[in-house]
Coordinates of C-alpha atoms and ligand atoms in Angstrom, one line a residue:
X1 CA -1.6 -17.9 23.0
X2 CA -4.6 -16.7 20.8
X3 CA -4.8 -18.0 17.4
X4 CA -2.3 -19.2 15.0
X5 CA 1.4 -17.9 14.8
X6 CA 2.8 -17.6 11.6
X7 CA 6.4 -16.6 12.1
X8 CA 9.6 -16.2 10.6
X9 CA 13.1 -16.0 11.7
X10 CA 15.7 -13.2 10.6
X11 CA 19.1 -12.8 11.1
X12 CA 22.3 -13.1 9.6
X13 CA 23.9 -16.1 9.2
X14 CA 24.9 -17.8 12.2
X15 CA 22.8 -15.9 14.0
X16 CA 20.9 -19.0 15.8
X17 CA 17.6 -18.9 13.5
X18 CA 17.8 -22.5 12.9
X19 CA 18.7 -23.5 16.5
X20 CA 15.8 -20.8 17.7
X21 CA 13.6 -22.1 15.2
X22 CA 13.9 -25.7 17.0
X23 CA 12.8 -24.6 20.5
X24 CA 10.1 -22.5 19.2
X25 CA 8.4 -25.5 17.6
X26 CA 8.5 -27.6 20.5
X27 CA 7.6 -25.1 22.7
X28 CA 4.1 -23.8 20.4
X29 CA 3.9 -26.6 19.0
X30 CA 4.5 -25.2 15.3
X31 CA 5.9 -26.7 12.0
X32 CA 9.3 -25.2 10.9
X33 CA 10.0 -24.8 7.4
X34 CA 13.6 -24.2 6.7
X35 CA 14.2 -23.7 3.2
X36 CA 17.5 -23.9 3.6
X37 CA 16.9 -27.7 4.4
X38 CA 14.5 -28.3 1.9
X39 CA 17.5 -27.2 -0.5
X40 CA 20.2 -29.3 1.5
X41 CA 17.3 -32.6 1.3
X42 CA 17.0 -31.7 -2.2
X43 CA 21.0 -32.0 -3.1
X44 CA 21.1 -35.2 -0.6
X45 CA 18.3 -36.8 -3.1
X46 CA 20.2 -35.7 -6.2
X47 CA 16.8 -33.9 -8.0
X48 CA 17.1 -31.1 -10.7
X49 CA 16.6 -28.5 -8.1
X50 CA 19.2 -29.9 -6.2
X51 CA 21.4 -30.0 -8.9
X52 CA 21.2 -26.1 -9.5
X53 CA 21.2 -25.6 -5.6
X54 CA 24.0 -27.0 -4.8
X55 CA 26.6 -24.7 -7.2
X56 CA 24.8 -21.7 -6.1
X57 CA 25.1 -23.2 -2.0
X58 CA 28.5 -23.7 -2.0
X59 CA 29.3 -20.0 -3.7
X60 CA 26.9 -18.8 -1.0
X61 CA 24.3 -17.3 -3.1
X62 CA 20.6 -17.4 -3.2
X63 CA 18.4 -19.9 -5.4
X64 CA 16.7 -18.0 -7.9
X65 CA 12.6 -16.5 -6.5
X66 CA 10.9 -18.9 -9.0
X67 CA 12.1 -22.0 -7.0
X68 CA 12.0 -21.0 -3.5
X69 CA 8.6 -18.9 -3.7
X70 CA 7.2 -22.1 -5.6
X71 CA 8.2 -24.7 -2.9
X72 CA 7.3 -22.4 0.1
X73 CA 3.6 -21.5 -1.4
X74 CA 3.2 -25.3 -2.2
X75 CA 4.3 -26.4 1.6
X76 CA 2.4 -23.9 3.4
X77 CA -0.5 -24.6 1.8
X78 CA -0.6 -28.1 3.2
X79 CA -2.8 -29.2 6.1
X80 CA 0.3 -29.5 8.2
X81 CA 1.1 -25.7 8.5
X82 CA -2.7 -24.9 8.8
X83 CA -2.1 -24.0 12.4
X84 CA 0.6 -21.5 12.0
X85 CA 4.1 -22.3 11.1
X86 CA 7.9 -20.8 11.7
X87 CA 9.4 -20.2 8.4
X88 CA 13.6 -20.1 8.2
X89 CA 15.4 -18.5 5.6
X90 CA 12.6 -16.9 4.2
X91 CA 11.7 -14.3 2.8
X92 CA 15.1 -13.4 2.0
X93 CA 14.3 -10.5 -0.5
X94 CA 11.7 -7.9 -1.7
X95 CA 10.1 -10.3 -4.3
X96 CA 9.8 -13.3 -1.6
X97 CA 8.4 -10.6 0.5
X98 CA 5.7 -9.6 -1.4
X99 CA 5.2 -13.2 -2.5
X100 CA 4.4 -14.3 0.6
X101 CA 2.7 -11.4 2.5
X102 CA 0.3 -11.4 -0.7
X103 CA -1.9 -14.1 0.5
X104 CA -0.5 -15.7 3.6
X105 CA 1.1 -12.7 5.7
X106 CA 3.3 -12.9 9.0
X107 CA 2.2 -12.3 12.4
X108 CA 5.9 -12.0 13.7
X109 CA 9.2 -11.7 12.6
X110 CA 12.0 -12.7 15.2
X111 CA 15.5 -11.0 14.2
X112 CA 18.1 -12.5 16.3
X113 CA 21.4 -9.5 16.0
X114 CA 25.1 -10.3 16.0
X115 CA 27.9 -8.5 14.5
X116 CA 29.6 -10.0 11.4
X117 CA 33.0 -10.4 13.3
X118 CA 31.1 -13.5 15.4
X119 CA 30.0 -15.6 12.7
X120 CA 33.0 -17.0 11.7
X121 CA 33.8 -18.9 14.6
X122 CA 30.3 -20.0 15.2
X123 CA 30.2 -21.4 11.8
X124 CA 33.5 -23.0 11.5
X125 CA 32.8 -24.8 14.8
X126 CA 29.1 -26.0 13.5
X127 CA 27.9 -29.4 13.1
X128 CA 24.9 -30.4 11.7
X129 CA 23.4 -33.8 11.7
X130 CA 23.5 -35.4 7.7
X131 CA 19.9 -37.4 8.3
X132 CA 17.8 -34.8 10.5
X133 CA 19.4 -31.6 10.3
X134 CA 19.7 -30.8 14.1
X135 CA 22.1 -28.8 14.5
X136 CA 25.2 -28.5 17.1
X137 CA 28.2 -26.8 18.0
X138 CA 31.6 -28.4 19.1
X139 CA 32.2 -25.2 20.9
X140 CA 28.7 -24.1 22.9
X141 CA 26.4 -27.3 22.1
X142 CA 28.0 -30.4 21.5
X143 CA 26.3 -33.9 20.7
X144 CA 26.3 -36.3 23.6
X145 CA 28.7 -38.5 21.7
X146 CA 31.1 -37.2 19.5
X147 CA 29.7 -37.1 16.1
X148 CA 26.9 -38.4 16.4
X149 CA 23.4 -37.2 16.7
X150 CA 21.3 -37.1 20.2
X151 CA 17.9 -37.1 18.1
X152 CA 18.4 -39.9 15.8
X153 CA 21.6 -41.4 16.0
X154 CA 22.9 -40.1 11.8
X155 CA 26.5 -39.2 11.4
X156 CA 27.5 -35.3 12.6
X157 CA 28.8 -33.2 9.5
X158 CA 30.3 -29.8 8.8
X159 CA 28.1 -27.5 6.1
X160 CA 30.0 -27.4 2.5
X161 CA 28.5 -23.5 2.6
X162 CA 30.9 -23.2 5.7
X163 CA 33.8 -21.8 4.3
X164 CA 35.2 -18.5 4.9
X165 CA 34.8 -17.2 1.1
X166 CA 31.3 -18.7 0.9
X167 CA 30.1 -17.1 4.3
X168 CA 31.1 -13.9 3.1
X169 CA 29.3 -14.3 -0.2
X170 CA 26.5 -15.2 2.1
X171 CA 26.9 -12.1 5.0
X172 CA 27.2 -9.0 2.1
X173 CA 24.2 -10.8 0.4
X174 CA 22.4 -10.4 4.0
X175 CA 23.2 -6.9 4.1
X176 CA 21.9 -5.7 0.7
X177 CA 18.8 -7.9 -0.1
X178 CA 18.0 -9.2 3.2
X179 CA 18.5 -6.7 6.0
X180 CA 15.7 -4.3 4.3
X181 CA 13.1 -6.2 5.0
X182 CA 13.2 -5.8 8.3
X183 CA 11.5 -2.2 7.6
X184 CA 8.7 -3.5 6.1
X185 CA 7.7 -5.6 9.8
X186 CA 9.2 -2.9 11.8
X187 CA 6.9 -0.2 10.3
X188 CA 3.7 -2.6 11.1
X189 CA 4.8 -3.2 14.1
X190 CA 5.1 -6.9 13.9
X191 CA 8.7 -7.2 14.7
X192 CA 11.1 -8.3 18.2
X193 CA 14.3 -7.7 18.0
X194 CA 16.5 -9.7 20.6
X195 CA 20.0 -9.9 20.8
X196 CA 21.9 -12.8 19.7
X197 CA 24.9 -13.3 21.7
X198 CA 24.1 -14.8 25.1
X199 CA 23.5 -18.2 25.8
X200 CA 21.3 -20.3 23.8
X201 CA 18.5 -20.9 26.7
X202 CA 18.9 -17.3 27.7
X203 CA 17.9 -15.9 24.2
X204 CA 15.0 -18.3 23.8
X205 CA 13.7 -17.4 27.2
X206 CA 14.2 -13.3 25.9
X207 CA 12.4 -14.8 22.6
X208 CA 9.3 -16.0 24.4
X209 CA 9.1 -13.2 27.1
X210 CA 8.6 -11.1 23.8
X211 CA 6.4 -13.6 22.0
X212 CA 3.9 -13.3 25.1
X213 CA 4.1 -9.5 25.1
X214 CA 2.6 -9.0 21.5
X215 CA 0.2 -11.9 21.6
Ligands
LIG301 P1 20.3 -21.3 5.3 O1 20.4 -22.7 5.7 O2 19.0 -20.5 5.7 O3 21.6 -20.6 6.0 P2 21.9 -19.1 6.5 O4 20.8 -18.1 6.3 O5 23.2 -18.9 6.0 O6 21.8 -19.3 8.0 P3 22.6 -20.4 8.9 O7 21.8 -21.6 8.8 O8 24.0 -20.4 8.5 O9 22.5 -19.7 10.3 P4 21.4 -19.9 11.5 O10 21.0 -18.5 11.8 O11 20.3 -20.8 11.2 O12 22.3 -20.4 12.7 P5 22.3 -21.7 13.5 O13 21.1 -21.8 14.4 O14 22.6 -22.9 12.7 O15 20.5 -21.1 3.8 C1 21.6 -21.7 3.1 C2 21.6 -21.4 1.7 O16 20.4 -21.9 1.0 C3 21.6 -19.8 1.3 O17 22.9 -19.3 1.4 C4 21.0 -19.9 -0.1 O18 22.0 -20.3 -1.0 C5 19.9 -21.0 0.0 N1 18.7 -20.4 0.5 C6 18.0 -20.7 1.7 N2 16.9 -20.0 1.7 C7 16.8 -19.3 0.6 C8 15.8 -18.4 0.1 N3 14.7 -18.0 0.8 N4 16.0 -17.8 -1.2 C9 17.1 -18.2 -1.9 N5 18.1 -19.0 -1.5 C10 17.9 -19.6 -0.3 O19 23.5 -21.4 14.5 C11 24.9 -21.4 14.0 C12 25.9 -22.0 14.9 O20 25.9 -21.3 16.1 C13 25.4 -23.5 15.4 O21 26.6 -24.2 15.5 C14 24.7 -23.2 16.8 O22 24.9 -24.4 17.6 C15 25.5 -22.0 17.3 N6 24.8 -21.1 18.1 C16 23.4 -20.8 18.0 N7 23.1 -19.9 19.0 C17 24.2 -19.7 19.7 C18 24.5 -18.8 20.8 N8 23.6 -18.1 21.4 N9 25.8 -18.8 21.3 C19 26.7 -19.5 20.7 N10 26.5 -20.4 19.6 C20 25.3 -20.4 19.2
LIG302 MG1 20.0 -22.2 9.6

């Protein structure tokens, strides 16, 4: 591996970023920033941004540019992402886009494809861990103990944004604001492309395989 990695995932929802995103960052040894948790932290903790958030969450639509850009800029320009990074969830439009690839840029963007029809069942069958945010599956990755967290023991919950109205809200948003973007990475050749149903080891081993090939 030369140099740092500065990486995002793409891919609709359900899609496995977040689980991808995990291995990854033991594997190179890289910091994840999910923004989707920074949002979920920030409605645990009650703040004004959480406040707005959360409304916006459960109807499954985005958190206005001004917030997101703002928090993303400020992490990543911490000593902790110095090394490279794996971002989640972002950019998820034009105007995060140009945001970010203004001063910091990607190397690689990692698009994980399934069809709309299999998201439903993956979500309704998630389970995310309230304290850490590791996330499980009752179905294709379930805790060691039912409920509870292998990592660090906090209680197992389902997503409020897991609802079938909210993850459509969230899918046709995909579609028109976020699925473009993948142009602008394909074009510059920085993107793989790996398909997203398969087992969960499976994929990451495709993941890497491709991560090796352009480094
Ligand atoms: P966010 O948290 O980013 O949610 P999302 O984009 O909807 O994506 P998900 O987290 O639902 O899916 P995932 O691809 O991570 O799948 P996972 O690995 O969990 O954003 C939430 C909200 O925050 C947004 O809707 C928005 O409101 C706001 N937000 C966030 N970022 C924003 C931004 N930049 N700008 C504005 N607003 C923003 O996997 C899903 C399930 O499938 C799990 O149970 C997993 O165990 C299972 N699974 C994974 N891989 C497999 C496999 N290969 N086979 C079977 N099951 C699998
Ligand atoms: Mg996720």
């Amino acid at each position: 591996m030369k140099g740092p990695l500065k990486i995002a995932m793409f891919g609709s929802q359900g899609s496995g970023k977040g689980t991808q995103a995990e291995m990854l960052a033991k594997k190179y040894n890289l910091p994840v920033l999910s923004t989707g948790e920074v949002l979920r932290t920030e409605i645990k903790n009650k703040t004004e941004l959480g406040k707005l958030a959360d409304a916006l969450i459960n109807k499954g639509q985005l958190v206005p540019d001004e917030s997101i850009n703002g928090i993303v800029l400020g992490e990543i320009s911490t000593p902790k992402y110095q090394s490279g990074f794996i971002l989640d969830g972002y950019p998820r439009n034009m105007n995060q886009l140009e945001v970010l690839e203004k001063d910091i840029g990607l190397d690689l963007v990692i698009l994980l494809e399934i069809k709309d029809e299999e998201v439903q069942e993956r979500l309704a069958s998630r389970r995310v861990c309230s304290k850490c945010g590791a996330i499980y599956n009752v179905l294709n990755k379930p805790p060691r103990q039912n409920g509870i967290c292998d990592v660090c023991e906090g209680h197992l919950v389902t997503r409020d944004d897991d609802q079938p109205e909210a993850i459509a809200k969230r899918l046709q948003i995909y579609h028109t604001e976020t699925e473009p973007l993948i142009n602008y990475y394909e074009k510059r050749g920085k993107l793989i492309k790996v398909n997203g149903i398969g087992t969960i080891e499976k994929i990451f081993e495709n993941i890497v395989e491709e991560i090796e090939k352009k480094n």
